[in-house]
Tab-separated table of C-alpha atoms and ligand atoms in Angstrom:
chain	number	residue	atom	x	y	z
X	1	UNK	CA	-4.639	-9.459	-20.939
X	2	UNK	CA	-3.635	-12.111	-20.342
X	3	UNK	CA	-6.452	-14.780	-17.982
X	4	UNK	CA	-3.338	-15.917	-15.837
X	5	UNK	CA	-3.362	-14.533	-12.116
X	6	UNK	CA	-1.213	-9.830	-12.790
X	7	UNK	CA	0.239	-9.638	-9.122
X	8	UNK	CA	0.304	-6.152	-8.785
X	9	UNK	CA	3.486	-3.857	-8.054
X	10	UNK	CA	3.999	-0.863	-8.139
X	11	UNK	CA	3.870	2.243	-10.872
X	12	UNK	CA	6.065	4.553	-9.363
X	13	UNK	CA	10.218	4.502	-9.666
X	14	UNK	CA	12.789	6.291	-6.483
X	15	UNK	CA	9.986	7.404	-4.523
X	16	UNK	CA	8.873	9.342	-7.503
X	17	UNK	CA	4.958	10.497	-6.942
X	18	UNK	CA	2.821	9.349	-9.891
X	19	UNK	CA	1.857	10.182	-13.508
X	20	UNK	CA	-0.052	10.953	-16.715
X	21	UNK	CA	-0.866	7.390	-17.684
X	22	UNK	CA	1.866	6.300	-18.893
X	23	UNK	CA	3.868	8.521	-18.063
X	24	UNK	CA	6.276	8.709	-15.442
X	25	UNK	CA	6.346	9.642	-12.052
X	26	UNK	CA	6.793	12.937	-10.687
X	27	UNK	CA	8.763	13.076	-8.109
X	28	UNK	CA	7.664	13.378	-4.370
X	29	UNK	CA	8.681	16.491	-2.022
X	30	UNK	CA	11.340	15.637	-0.907
X	31	UNK	CA	10.181	15.700	3.046
X	32	UNK	CA	7.588	13.032	2.130
X	33	UNK	CA	10.649	11.104	-0.250
X	34	UNK	CA	12.769	10.483	2.583
X	35	UNK	CA	9.691	9.674	4.662
X	36	UNK	CA	9.876	7.202	2.156
X	37	UNK	CA	12.690	6.097	1.095
X	38	UNK	CA	13.102	3.228	3.003
X	39	UNK	CA	9.728	1.539	3.317
X	40	UNK	CA	9.048	-1.058	1.262
X	41	UNK	CA	5.246	-0.710	0.979
X	42	UNK	CA	5.880	3.073	0.349
X	43	UNK	CA	7.971	3.264	-1.957
X	44	UNK	CA	8.471	1.067	-4.832
X	45	UNK	CA	12.013	1.254	-5.083
X	46	UNK	CA	12.731	0.765	-1.460
X	47	UNK	CA	11.409	-3.240	-1.896
X	48	UNK	CA	14.255	-3.794	-4.488
X	49	UNK	CA	16.402	-3.359	-1.108
X	50	UNK	CA	13.914	-3.339	2.363
X	51	UNK	CA	13.029	-5.501	4.803
X	52	UNK	CA	9.628	-5.937	6.762
X	53	UNK	CA	8.577	-8.354	9.509
X	54	UNK	CA	4.567	-8.370	11.117
X	55	UNK	CA	4.457	-9.546	14.657
X	56	UNK	CA	1.300	-11.047	15.205
X	57	UNK	CA	0.222	-9.364	18.465
X	58	UNK	CA	-3.366	-8.629	17.809
X	59	UNK	CA	-5.542	-11.603	17.639
X	60	UNK	CA	-9.412	-10.385	18.512
X	61	UNK	CA	-11.148	-7.473	15.812
X	62	UNK	CA	-13.989	-5.168	16.719
X	63	UNK	CA	-15.762	-5.867	13.066
X	64	UNK	CA	-16.649	-8.485	9.768
X	65	UNK	CA	-15.770	-7.981	6.692
X	66	UNK	CA	-17.776	-10.277	4.465
X	67	UNK	CA	-14.167	-11.742	3.383
X	68	UNK	CA	-12.645	-12.695	6.157
X	69	UNK	CA	-12.834	-15.561	8.374
X	70	UNK	CA	-12.011	-15.420	12.205
X	71	UNK	CA	-9.922	-18.597	12.057
X	72	UNK	CA	-7.141	-16.435	9.796
X	73	UNK	CA	-5.146	-13.750	9.013
X	74	UNK	CA	-6.933	-10.225	8.233
X	75	UNK	CA	-7.946	-10.493	4.637
X	76	UNK	CA	-7.144	-6.229	5.334
X	77	UNK	CA	-3.102	-7.144	4.812
X	78	UNK	CA	-2.775	-10.829	4.248
X	79	UNK	CA	-3.564	-13.974	2.622
X	80	UNK	CA	-6.602	-15.596	3.404
X	81	UNK	CA	-5.713	-19.303	4.809
X	82	UNK	CA	-2.716	-18.674	6.344
X	83	UNK	CA	-2.356	-18.369	9.906
X	84	UNK	CA	0.466	-17.044	12.432
X	85	UNK	CA	1.630	-17.770	15.587
X	86	UNK	CA	0.566	-15.302	17.693
X	87	UNK	CA	2.847	-13.634	19.790
X	88	UNK	CA	2.460	-11.401	23.680
X	89	UNK	CA	4.132	-8.378	23.686
X	90	UNK	CA	7.006	-9.006	24.706
X	91	UNK	CA	7.667	-12.313	22.075
X	92	UNK	CA	7.158	-9.644	20.084
X	93	UNK	CA	10.477	-7.514	20.463
X	94	UNK	CA	12.516	-10.829	21.100
X	95	UNK	CA	11.405	-11.222	17.953
X	96	UNK	CA	12.369	-8.066	15.950
X	97	UNK	CA	15.940	-7.851	17.708
X	98	UNK	CA	16.316	-11.585	16.756
X	99	UNK	CA	15.170	-10.707	12.920
X	100	UNK	CA	17.426	-7.553	12.822
X	101	UNK	CA	20.610	-8.898	14.280
X	102	UNK	CA	20.352	-11.572	10.918
X	103	UNK	CA	18.253	-9.145	8.675
X	104	UNK	CA	20.384	-5.947	8.572
X	105	UNK	CA	18.470	-5.325	6.015
X	106	UNK	CA	15.026	-4.690	8.062
X	107	UNK	CA	13.016	-1.224	8.159
X	108	UNK	CA	9.822	-1.657	8.752
X	109	UNK	CA	8.366	-3.316	12.028
X	110	UNK	CA	4.109	-3.761	11.430
X	111	UNK	CA	1.944	-5.242	13.166
X	112	UNK	CA	-1.276	-6.576	10.577
X	113	UNK	CA	-2.780	-8.666	13.150
X	114	UNK	CA	-4.207	-11.252	12.767
X	115	UNK	CA	-6.735	-9.811	13.810
X	116	UNK	CA	-7.431	-5.957	14.302
X	117	UNK	CA	-4.364	-3.614	16.121
X	118	UNK	CA	-6.741	-0.872	17.287
X	119	UNK	CA	-9.146	-3.623	18.449
X	120	UNK	CA	-5.841	-4.679	21.091
X	121	UNK	CA	-4.405	-1.422	21.982
X	122	UNK	CA	-3.007	-3.313	24.914
X	123	UNK	CA	-1.082	-5.288	23.541
X	124	UNK	CA	-0.261	-3.479	20.089
X	125	UNK	CA	1.541	-0.334	22.293
X	126	UNK	CA	3.151	-2.011	24.584
X	127	UNK	CA	4.762	-3.480	21.629
X	128	UNK	CA	5.470	-0.519	19.093
X	129	UNK	CA	6.267	0.686	22.483
X	130	UNK	CA	9.403	-1.892	23.529
X	131	UNK	CA	10.515	-2.007	19.903
X	132	UNK	CA	10.665	1.545	19.915
X	133	UNK	CA	12.892	1.528	23.066
X	134	UNK	CA	15.302	-1.355	21.699
X	135	UNK	CA	15.537	-0.772	17.762
X	136	UNK	CA	14.961	2.985	17.623
X	137	UNK	CA	16.395	3.055	14.227
X	138	UNK	CA	13.362	0.906	12.310
X	139	UNK	CA	10.302	2.661	11.300
X	140	UNK	CA	6.754	1.473	13.289
X	141	UNK	CA	3.332	0.794	11.298
X	142	UNK	CA	0.245	-0.220	11.664
X	143	UNK	CA	-2.053	-1.578	10.018
X	144	UNK	CA	-5.963	-1.202	10.979
X	145	UNK	CA	-9.746	-1.197	9.582
X	146	UNK	CA	-9.608	2.534	10.761
X	147	UNK	CA	-13.246	1.335	13.486
X	148	UNK	CA	-10.402	2.564	16.942
X	149	UNK	CA	-8.678	5.038	14.461
X	150	UNK	CA	-9.360	8.684	15.500
X	151	UNK	CA	-8.621	7.718	19.466
X	152	UNK	CA	-5.577	6.631	19.100
X	153	UNK	CA	-4.127	9.549	16.151
X	154	UNK	CA	-2.332	10.982	19.094
X	155	UNK	CA	-0.551	8.016	21.025
X	156	UNK	CA	0.006	6.162	17.302
X	157	UNK	CA	1.862	9.630	16.143
X	158	UNK	CA	3.595	10.723	19.713
X	159	UNK	CA	5.557	7.200	19.717
X	160	UNK	CA	6.607	8.067	16.380
X	161	UNK	CA	4.440	6.121	13.320
X	162	UNK	CA	4.429	7.530	10.212
X	163	UNK	CA	3.213	4.703	8.249
X	164	UNK	CA	-0.247	4.044	8.635
X	165	UNK	CA	-2.647	2.217	6.882
X	166	UNK	CA	-6.154	2.558	6.820
X	167	UNK	CA	-9.124	0.198	4.859
X	168	UNK	CA	-11.239	1.480	3.451
X	169	UNK	CA	-13.440	-0.697	0.797
X	170	UNK	CA	-16.759	2.052	1.128
X	171	UNK	CA	-17.263	5.021	1.713
X	172	UNK	CA	-20.847	4.328	0.559
X	173	UNK	CA	-23.038	2.670	3.751
X	174	UNK	CA	-25.128	1.495	1.362
X	175	UNK	CA	-22.294	-0.560	-0.323
X	176	UNK	CA	-20.533	-1.124	3.048
X	177	UNK	CA	-23.251	-3.127	3.956
X	178	UNK	CA	-22.492	-5.566	0.961
X	179	UNK	CA	-19.511	-5.985	2.539
X	180	UNK	CA	-19.642	-5.057	6.650
X	181	UNK	CA	-22.491	-7.643	7.826
X	182	UNK	CA	-21.452	-5.824	11.373
X	183	UNK	CA	-19.654	-3.557	14.152
X	184	UNK	CA	-18.646	-3.310	17.718
X	185	UNK	CA	-19.090	-0.012	18.573
X	186	UNK	CA	-19.386	1.323	22.229
X	187	UNK	CA	-20.449	-1.425	23.760
X	188	UNK	CA	-22.908	-3.308	21.095
X	189	UNK	CA	-23.997	-4.921	17.458
X	190	UNK	CA	-24.846	-1.943	14.843
X	191	UNK	CA	-25.219	-4.671	11.808
X	192	UNK	CA	-26.750	-3.220	8.554
X	193	UNK	CA	-25.623	0.404	6.151
X	194	UNK	CA	-25.611	2.449	10.097
X	195	UNK	CA	-23.313	0.205	11.194
X	196	UNK	CA	-21.415	1.342	7.377
X	197	UNK	CA	-21.925	4.891	8.081
X	198	UNK	CA	-20.314	4.656	11.416
X	199	UNK	CA	-16.954	2.965	10.236
X	200	UNK	CA	-16.655	5.283	7.424
X	201	UNK	CA	-17.036	8.259	9.625
X	202	UNK	CA	-14.120	6.360	11.653
X	203	UNK	CA	-11.859	5.920	9.023
X	204	UNK	CA	-12.422	9.911	7.848
X	205	UNK	CA	-11.873	11.152	10.263
X	206	UNK	CA	-9.508	8.954	11.405
X	207	UNK	CA	-7.017	9.681	8.333
X	208	UNK	CA	-7.222	13.286	8.972
X	209	UNK	CA	-5.798	13.746	12.214
X	210	UNK	CA	-3.264	11.022	11.169
X	211	UNK	CA	-2.291	13.426	8.571
X	212	UNK	CA	-2.500	16.281	10.771
X	213	UNK	CA	-0.102	14.442	12.768
X	214	UNK	CA	2.088	14.469	9.525
X	215	UNK	CA	1.281	10.611	9.800
X	216	UNK	CA	1.711	8.705	5.569
X	217	UNK	CA	-0.912	6.979	5.694
X	218	UNK	CA	-1.889	4.363	3.271
X	219	UNK	CA	-5.393	3.810	1.435
X	220	UNK	CA	-5.712	-0.655	0.915
X	221	UNK	CA	-8.974	-0.695	-0.893
X	222	UNK	CA	-10.240	-4.772	-1.873
X	223	UNK	CA	-11.325	-4.614	-4.969
X	224	UNK	CA	-14.657	-6.742	-5.114
X	225	UNK	CA	-16.844	-6.993	-8.736
X	226	UNK	CA	-19.570	-6.209	-8.667
X	227	UNK	CA	-19.622	-5.455	-4.729
X	228	UNK	CA	-17.562	-1.286	-4.911
X	229	UNK	CA	-15.691	-2.213	-7.791
X	230	UNK	CA	-17.842	1.161	-10.112
X	231	UNK	CA	-17.337	2.825	-5.927
X	232	UNK	CA	-13.964	3.203	-5.337
X	233	UNK	CA	-13.423	5.682	-7.786
X	234	UNK	CA	-15.117	7.835	-5.585
X	235	UNK	CA	-12.788	6.500	-1.920
X	236	UNK	CA	-9.822	6.670	-4.091
X	237	UNK	CA	-11.041	11.038	-4.557
X	238	UNK	CA	-13.054	11.127	0.062
X	239	UNK	CA	-9.911	9.603	1.418
X	240	UNK	CA	-7.309	11.533	-1.268
X	241	UNK	CA	-9.575	14.072	-0.272
X	242	UNK	CA	-9.058	13.342	3.517
X	243	UNK	CA	-5.234	13.009	3.258
X	244	UNK	CA	-4.003	9.619	2.601
X	245	UNK	CA	-1.115	9.650	0.836
X	246	UNK	CA	-1.346	6.823	-1.768
X	247	UNK	CA	-4.126	4.371	-2.684
X	248	UNK	CA	-3.597	0.323	-2.791
X	249	UNK	CA	-6.043	-1.795	-5.077
X	250	UNK	CA	-5.794	-4.846	-3.575
X	251	UNK	CA	-7.750	-8.042	-5.333
X	252	UNK	CA	-9.968	-9.586	-3.465
X	253	UNK	CA	-9.040	-13.520	-2.816
X	254	UNK	CA	-11.770	-15.797	-2.345
X	255	UNK	CA	-12.797	-19.058	-2.866
X	256	UNK	CA	-14.630	-21.907	-0.941
X	257	UNK	CA	-12.209	-23.578	1.443
X	258	UNK	CA	-11.294	-20.078	2.713
X	259	UNK	CA	-15.041	-20.460	4.452
X	260	UNK	CA	-15.856	-16.490	4.390
X	261	UNK	CA	-18.960	-14.486	3.600
X	262	UNK	CA	-18.042	-14.032	-0.356
X	263	UNK	CA	-16.185	-17.850	-1.001
X	264	UNK	CA	-19.136	-19.768	0.910
X	265	UNK	CA	-21.783	-17.724	-2.129
X	266	UNK	CA	-19.334	-17.462	-4.794
X	267	UNK	CA	-18.134	-14.215	-5.086
X	268	UNK	CA	-14.725	-14.152	-7.493
X	269	UNK	CA	-11.762	-11.807	-7.038
X	270	UNK	CA	-11.402	-9.745	-9.945
X	271	UNK	CA	-9.362	-11.299	-12.537
X	272	UNK	CA	-6.184	-9.058	-14.374
X	273	UNK	CA	-8.539	-6.909	-16.824
X	274	UNK	CA	-11.248	-5.836	-14.428
X	275	UNK	CA	-8.060	-4.643	-11.260
X	276	UNK	CA	-6.020	-2.665	-14.290
X	277	UNK	CA	-9.441	-0.831	-14.748
X	278	UNK	CA	-9.994	-0.073	-11.586
X	279	UNK	CA	-6.491	1.181	-11.082
X	280	UNK	CA	-6.673	3.677	-14.471
X	281	UNK	CA	-10.171	4.839	-12.505
X	282	UNK	CA	-8.166	5.552	-9.449
X	283	UNK	CA	-5.114	7.542	-10.681
X	284	UNK	CA	-6.891	9.973	-11.765
X	285	UNK	CA	-6.882	11.452	-7.687
X	286	UNK	CA	-4.761	9.363	-6.165
X	287	UNK	CA	-0.812	7.835	-5.638
X	288	UNK	CA	-1.697	4.213	-6.197
X	289	UNK	CA	0.883	1.107	-5.265
X	290	UNK	CA	1.355	-1.672	-7.190
X	291	UNK	CA	3.650	-4.056	-5.893
X	292	UNK	CA	1.779	-5.375	-3.440
X	293	UNK	CA	2.297	-8.340	-2.047
X	294	UNK	CA	-0.732	-9.862	0.306
X	295	UNK	CA	1.690	-10.569	3.060
X	296	UNK	CA	0.386	-12.603	6.108
X	297	UNK	CA	0.913	-11.046	9.625
X	298	UNK	CA	3.101	-13.004	10.516
X	299	UNK	CA	5.928	-11.571	7.586
X	300	UNK	CA	9.526	-11.380	7.243
X	301	UNK	CA	11.586	-10.273	4.312
X	302	UNK	CA	11.497	-8.812	2.071
X	303	UNK	CA	7.969	-8.288	-0.215
X	304	UNK	CA	6.454	-12.060	-1.807
X	305	UNK	CA	9.975	-13.813	0.458
X	306	UNK	CA	8.742	-15.613	3.288
X	307	UNK	CA	10.498	-16.266	5.873
X	308	UNK	CA	8.892	-16.165	8.413
X	309	UNK	CA	9.484	-20.490	9.040
X	310	UNK	CA	13.044	-20.121	10.048
X	311	UNK	CA	11.254	-17.209	12.986
X	312	UNK	CA	9.359	-18.621	14.505
X	313	UNK	CA	9.480	-18.469	17.929
X	314	UNK	CA	10.799	-21.593	19.189
X	315	UNK	CA	13.828	-20.634	16.899
X	316	UNK	CA	14.628	-17.891	18.363
X	317	UNK	CA	17.592	-18.300	19.893
X	318	UNK	CA	17.876	-18.574	23.880
X	319	UNK	CA	19.908	-16.449	24.564
X	320	UNK	CA	19.619	-12.286	24.402
X	321	UNK	CA	20.166	-10.504	20.918
X	322	UNK	CA	22.869	-8.395	20.166
X	323	UNK	CA	22.323	-5.383	19.648
X	324	UNK	CA	22.990	-5.205	15.093
X	325	UNK	CA	22.223	-1.641	13.957
X	326	UNK	CA	25.620	-0.434	13.292
X	327	UNK	CA	24.970	-3.688	10.386
X	328	UNK	CA	21.926	-2.057	9.697
X	329	UNK	CA	23.577	1.510	9.741
X	330	UNK	CA	26.287	0.232	7.041
X	331	UNK	CA	23.681	-1.792	4.861
X	332	UNK	CA	21.792	1.256	4.690
X	333	UNK	CA	24.474	3.644	3.746
X	334	UNK	CA	25.283	0.422	0.862
X	335	UNK	CA	22.462	1.404	-0.064
X	336	UNK	CA	22.532	4.898	-1.154
X	337	UNK	CA	25.587	3.600	-3.111
X	338	UNK	CA	23.591	1.120	-5.247
X	339	UNK	CA	21.375	3.708	-6.054
X	340	UNK	CA	23.247	7.029	-6.774
X	341	UNK	CA	25.333	4.599	-9.984
X	342	UNK	CA	22.199	2.734	-10.352
X	343	UNK	CA	20.423	7.051	-11.326
X	344	UNK	CA	23.926	7.425	-12.443
X	345	UNK	CA	23.167	4.738	-15.266
X	346	UNK	CA	19.435	6.147	-16.214
X	347	UNK	CA	19.791	9.057	-15.914
X	348	UNK	CA	22.272	9.076	-18.706
X	349	UNK	CA	20.822	7.441	-21.200
X	350	UNK	CA	17.655	9.879	-20.511
X	351	UNK	CA	19.936	12.360	-21.948
X	352	UNK	CA	20.714	10.495	-24.783
X	353	UNK	CA	16.932	10.461	-25.483
X	354	UNK	CA	16.288	13.736	-24.548
X	355	UNK	CA	15.459	16.166	-27.737
X	356	UNK	CA	13.598	13.132	-29.513
X	357	UNK	CA	10.287	14.454	-28.960
X	358	UNK	CA	8.003	12.804	-26.753
X	359	UNK	CA	6.585	9.051	-28.672
X	360	UNK	CA	3.963	6.481	-27.296
X	361	UNK	CA	4.989	4.561	-23.751
X	362	UNK	CA	6.119	0.945	-25.189
X	363	UNK	CA	4.911	-2.043	-22.607
X	364	UNK	CA	7.927	-4.140	-21.977
X	365	UNK	CA	8.514	-7.317	-19.480
X	366	UNK	CA	11.496	-8.149	-17.435
X	367	UNK	CA	13.399	-11.408	-15.677
X	368	UNK	CA	14.173	-10.330	-12.382
X	369	UNK	CA	15.282	-12.095	-9.398
X	370	UNK	CA	16.348	-9.277	-6.875
X	371	UNK	CA	13.882	-6.489	-8.252
X	372	UNK	CA	16.665	-3.779	-9.131
X	373	UNK	CA	18.294	-5.504	-11.739
X	374	UNK	CA	17.697	-8.157	-15.274
X	375	UNK	CA	19.073	-10.503	-13.717
X	376	UNK	CA	16.851	-14.018	-13.892
X	377	UNK	CA	17.060	-16.908	-16.870
X	378	UNK	CA	13.877	-16.520	-19.271
X	379	UNK	CA	13.049	-20.449	-17.995
X	380	UNK	CA	13.275	-19.970	-14.091
X	381	UNK	CA	11.246	-16.251	-13.162
X	382	UNK	CA	7.808	-17.024	-11.704
X	383	UNK	CA	7.090	-13.740	-13.028
X	384	UNK	CA	7.805	-10.709	-14.617
X	385	UNK	CA	7.624	-6.808	-14.125
X	386	UNK	CA	6.109	-4.620	-17.000
X	387	UNK	CA	6.177	-1.543	-17.587
X	388	UNK	CA	6.096	1.967	-19.793
X	389	UNK	CA	8.563	3.038	-21.518
X	390	UNK	CA	8.998	6.677	-22.809
X	391	UNK	CA	11.613	8.889	-23.358
X	392	UNK	CA	10.894	10.859	-20.400
X	393	UNK	CA	11.339	7.692	-18.132
X	394	UNK	CA	9.807	4.381	-17.230
X	395	UNK	CA	7.056	3.452	-15.371
X	396	UNK	CA	6.044	0.561	-13.716
X	397	UNK	CA	2.232	-0.565	-14.514
X	398	UNK	CA	2.510	-4.046	-12.493
X	399	UNK	CA	3.968	-8.059	-12.222
X	400	UNK	CA	2.300	-10.832	-14.284
X	401	UNK	CA	2.875	-13.781	-12.833
X	402	UNK	CA	3.936	-16.604	-15.220
X	403	UNK	CA	4.204	-20.479	-15.611
X	404	UNK	CA	8.002	-21.444	-14.841
X	405	UNK	CA	9.118	-22.579	-18.122
X	406	UNK	CA	12.591	-24.755	-16.755
X	407	UNK	CA	10.771	-26.584	-13.861
X	408	UNK	CA	13.287	-29.396	-13.311
X	409	UNK	CA	16.134	-29.106	-15.922
X	410	UNK	CA	12.909	-29.395	-18.943
X	411	UNK	CA	10.969	-27.191	-20.799
X	412	UNK	CA	7.293	-26.830	-19.860
X	413	UNK	CA	4.972	-25.785	-23.235
X	414	UNK	CA	1.649	-25.544	-21.067
X	415	UNK	CA	3.507	-23.167	-18.938
X	416	UNK	CA	5.441	-21.534	-22.044
X	417	UNK	CA	1.861	-20.454	-23.513
X	418	UNK	CA	0.622	-19.413	-20.382
X	419	UNK	CA	4.231	-16.842	-20.031
X	420	UNK	CA	3.246	-15.885	-23.577
X	421	UNK	CA	0.134	-15.231	-22.825
X	422	UNK	CA	0.863	-13.193	-19.743
X	423	UNK	CA	2.605	-11.327	-22.130
X	424	UNK	CA	0.700	-10.330	-24.274
X	425	UNK	CA	0.419	-6.481	-24.486
X	426	UNK	CA	4.536	-6.746	-24.679
X	427	UNK	CA	6.967	-5.421	-27.360
X	428	UNK	CA	9.761	-6.343	-25.126
X	429	UNK	CA	10.426	-9.565	-22.012
X	430	UNK	CA	14.118	-7.816	-21.114
X	431	UNK	CA	15.909	-11.853	-19.330
X	432	UNK	CA	20.060	-12.483	-18.130
X	433	UNK	CA	19.404	-15.286	-20.886
X	434	UNK	CA	17.102	-17.384	-22.318
X	435	UNK	CA	17.304	-21.012	-24.928
X	436	UNK	CA	16.402	-20.032	-28.193
X	437	UNK	CA	13.208	-22.042	-28.600
X	438	UNK	CA	11.132	-20.421	-26.132
X	439	UNK	CA	12.504	-16.908	-28.280
X	440	UNK	CA	11.281	-18.159	-31.495
X	441	UNK	CA	7.447	-18.636	-29.718
X	442	UNK	CA	8.007	-15.269	-27.654
X	443	UNK	CA	8.991	-13.906	-31.012
X	444	UNK	CA	5.588	-15.637	-32.715
X	445	UNK	CA	3.481	-14.039	-30.865
X	446	UNK	CA	5.463	-10.182	-32.165
X	447	UNK	CA	7.252	-10.547	-28.406
X	448	UNK	CA	11.388	-9.408	-28.803
X	449	UNK	CA	13.553	-11.058	-25.827
X	450	UNK	CA	16.152	-9.605	-25.725
X	451	UNK	CA	19.903	-10.299	-23.186
X	452	UNK	CA	21.480	-7.462	-24.341
X	453	UNK	CA	20.330	-5.358	-21.206
X	454	UNK	CA	21.580	-8.595	-19.412
X	455	UNK	CA	22.588	-7.351	-16.121
X	456	UNK	CA	21.783	-4.171	-15.973
X	457	UNK	CA	20.106	-1.943	-13.406
X	458	UNK	CA	16.041	-2.172	-14.335
X	459	UNK	CA	15.501	1.604	-15.504
X	460	UNK	CA	18.700	2.003	-17.370
X	461	UNK	CA	17.991	-1.475	-19.281
X	462	UNK	CA	14.491	-0.461	-20.910
X	463	UNK	CA	15.959	2.649	-21.480
X	464	UNK	CA	18.998	1.480	-23.312
X	465	UNK	CA	15.778	-0.841	-25.015
X	466	UNK	CA	14.187	1.605	-25.797
X	467	UNK	CA	17.407	3.876	-27.146
X	468	UNK	CA	18.145	1.140	-29.597
X	469	UNK	CA	15.650	0.423	-31.190
X	470	UNK	CA	14.954	3.394	-32.542
X	471	UNK	CA	17.483	3.572	-33.301
X	472	UNK	CA	17.777	0.974	-35.402
X	473	UNK	CA	16.947	1.141	-38.845
X	474	UNK	CA	13.534	1.607	-40.316
X	475	UNK	CA	12.484	-1.871	-41.228
X	476	UNK	CA	12.287	-0.932	-45.436
X	477	UNK	CA	8.990	-1.074	-47.152
X	478	UNK	CA	8.431	-3.502	-50.213
X	479	UNK	CA	6.926	-1.429	-53.116
X	480	UNK	CA	6.386	-3.933	-56.178
W	501	CLF	FE1	3.322	-4.470	6.777
W	501	CLF	FE2	1.486	-3.334	5.470
W	501	CLF	FE3	2.983	-1.620	6.810
W	501	CLF	FE4	4.086	-3.030	4.557
W	501	CLF	S1	2.446	-4.568	4.402
W	501	CLF	S2	2.006	-2.885	8.587
W	501	CLF	S3	2.302	-1.231	4.978
W	501	CLF	S4	5.463	-2.897	7.355
W	501	CLF	FE5	3.015	-3.995	2.309
W	501	CLF	FE6	2.769	-6.163	3.168
W	501	CLF	FE7	0.688	-5.633	0.533
W	501	CLF	FE8	0.369	-4.788	3.219
W	501	CLF	S5	3.559	-5.846	0.884
W	501	CLF	S6	-0.063	-6.519	2.478
W	501	CLF	S7	0.927	-2.960	1.907
W	502	SF4	FE1	-11.515	-9.727	9.403
W	502	SF4	FE2	-9.022	-7.930	9.292
W	502	SF4	FE3	-11.896	-7.373	8.568
W	502	SF4	FE4	-11.353	-8.239	11.239
W	502	SF4	S1	-10.847	-6.016	9.463
W	502	SF4	S2	-12.649	-8.683	10.373
W	502	SF4	S3	-9.865	-9.615	10.411
W	502	SF4	S4	-10.223	-8.723	7.511
């Protein structure tokens, strides 16, 4: 594995569930598939088509995490080191309507800080209620540390919230006391293992109650090497038993300049191999999300897009936004057509590959700007999607950050070297275009660069590449 950072991506395609290691995912029940179909975090495939936005209405928090600096957004769903513009509920609703008018692919509005949504219940519920009234077709989402969750489940469910993220980093208080120095509980500050015992109890009870009300719970777990990495498979088992739908293993981001306890004491985050090992250990018990982008608490756009600067309060138009629900409905219908076409193309290749017997998965990278299509020039890619491909389907493994080879028109050899290292476990990389020099360097590292699938939907492209590989004549063995 490379030593470059891995940007995680989901293991499920087209709203399918988790599968065996290296195998495509199992289908979801129809009702659950419908509930995640347009949510860019709960469905990897949906994030190619739909956008989310966060409204930063929740400044306070009721616990202290050792990876958090209160100057910044809640690190459970955010990158440390970014600060959001705080909004009042009425400002948040105004902003949602303005974004919804200009971003027809918007499907989800979430509250993810900058503190904890449920430590600020008045602002959080006023905002959710305001959005539900003003734009009822938008999906409401909430992220919380879970301490105050059980007492709010009924209100959330009654409001129509169907997606809640709970950050669960431990179920063992001995592990917890290394992550949480204190919590605020019943008007007092509780410290040590007792704080983590209370927090874990509240989290698991909250998850179970949400599940009873039909809410899909995603659990975020921050991977902290040497602190909770070995314990996270137990956490995955416990949250799955409580009713969680999926687990998102978020790498700890930690640096002295973040000013956090972990940053100042030298606690590091996981490298690519460590993260993948924890994912492998946890996927035995839980469906995994692997395309999280550790968004800001005021994020706007598709995952990985940062359009928040265009929608600050100062930039919102003074006049009220017009109702754009029809535009959004048209966009959803268009997405359904694109999805159906991509599924037909994928299925056609699968039919051709069927009956050829089992084969080990082959790891292949894809350069994609849109996320759904092989549409990026190798030299322009800042990251690659990495898949395991078999004769029965494809499975997203993760994202690999890359150095941009063609920055400013010239080839950057250091960047190319980094990219070759990042893709060292791949047999091929599918691209829209590639120059001769990088193609040669990839070939020297045993990685085929293929332009034959340019502008094809990713799943069909990967399967077509596999088909071509299997149809190619075996290399002749020369006998002396
Ligand atoms: Fe936001 Fe979170 Fe809802 Fe998504 S984000 S509240 S579930 S709408 Fe998504 Fe961003 Fe990762 Fe969160 S990519 S940080 S998982
Ligand atoms: Fe910080 Fe979020 Fe933890 Fe609260 S829950 S301490 S805001 S990271």
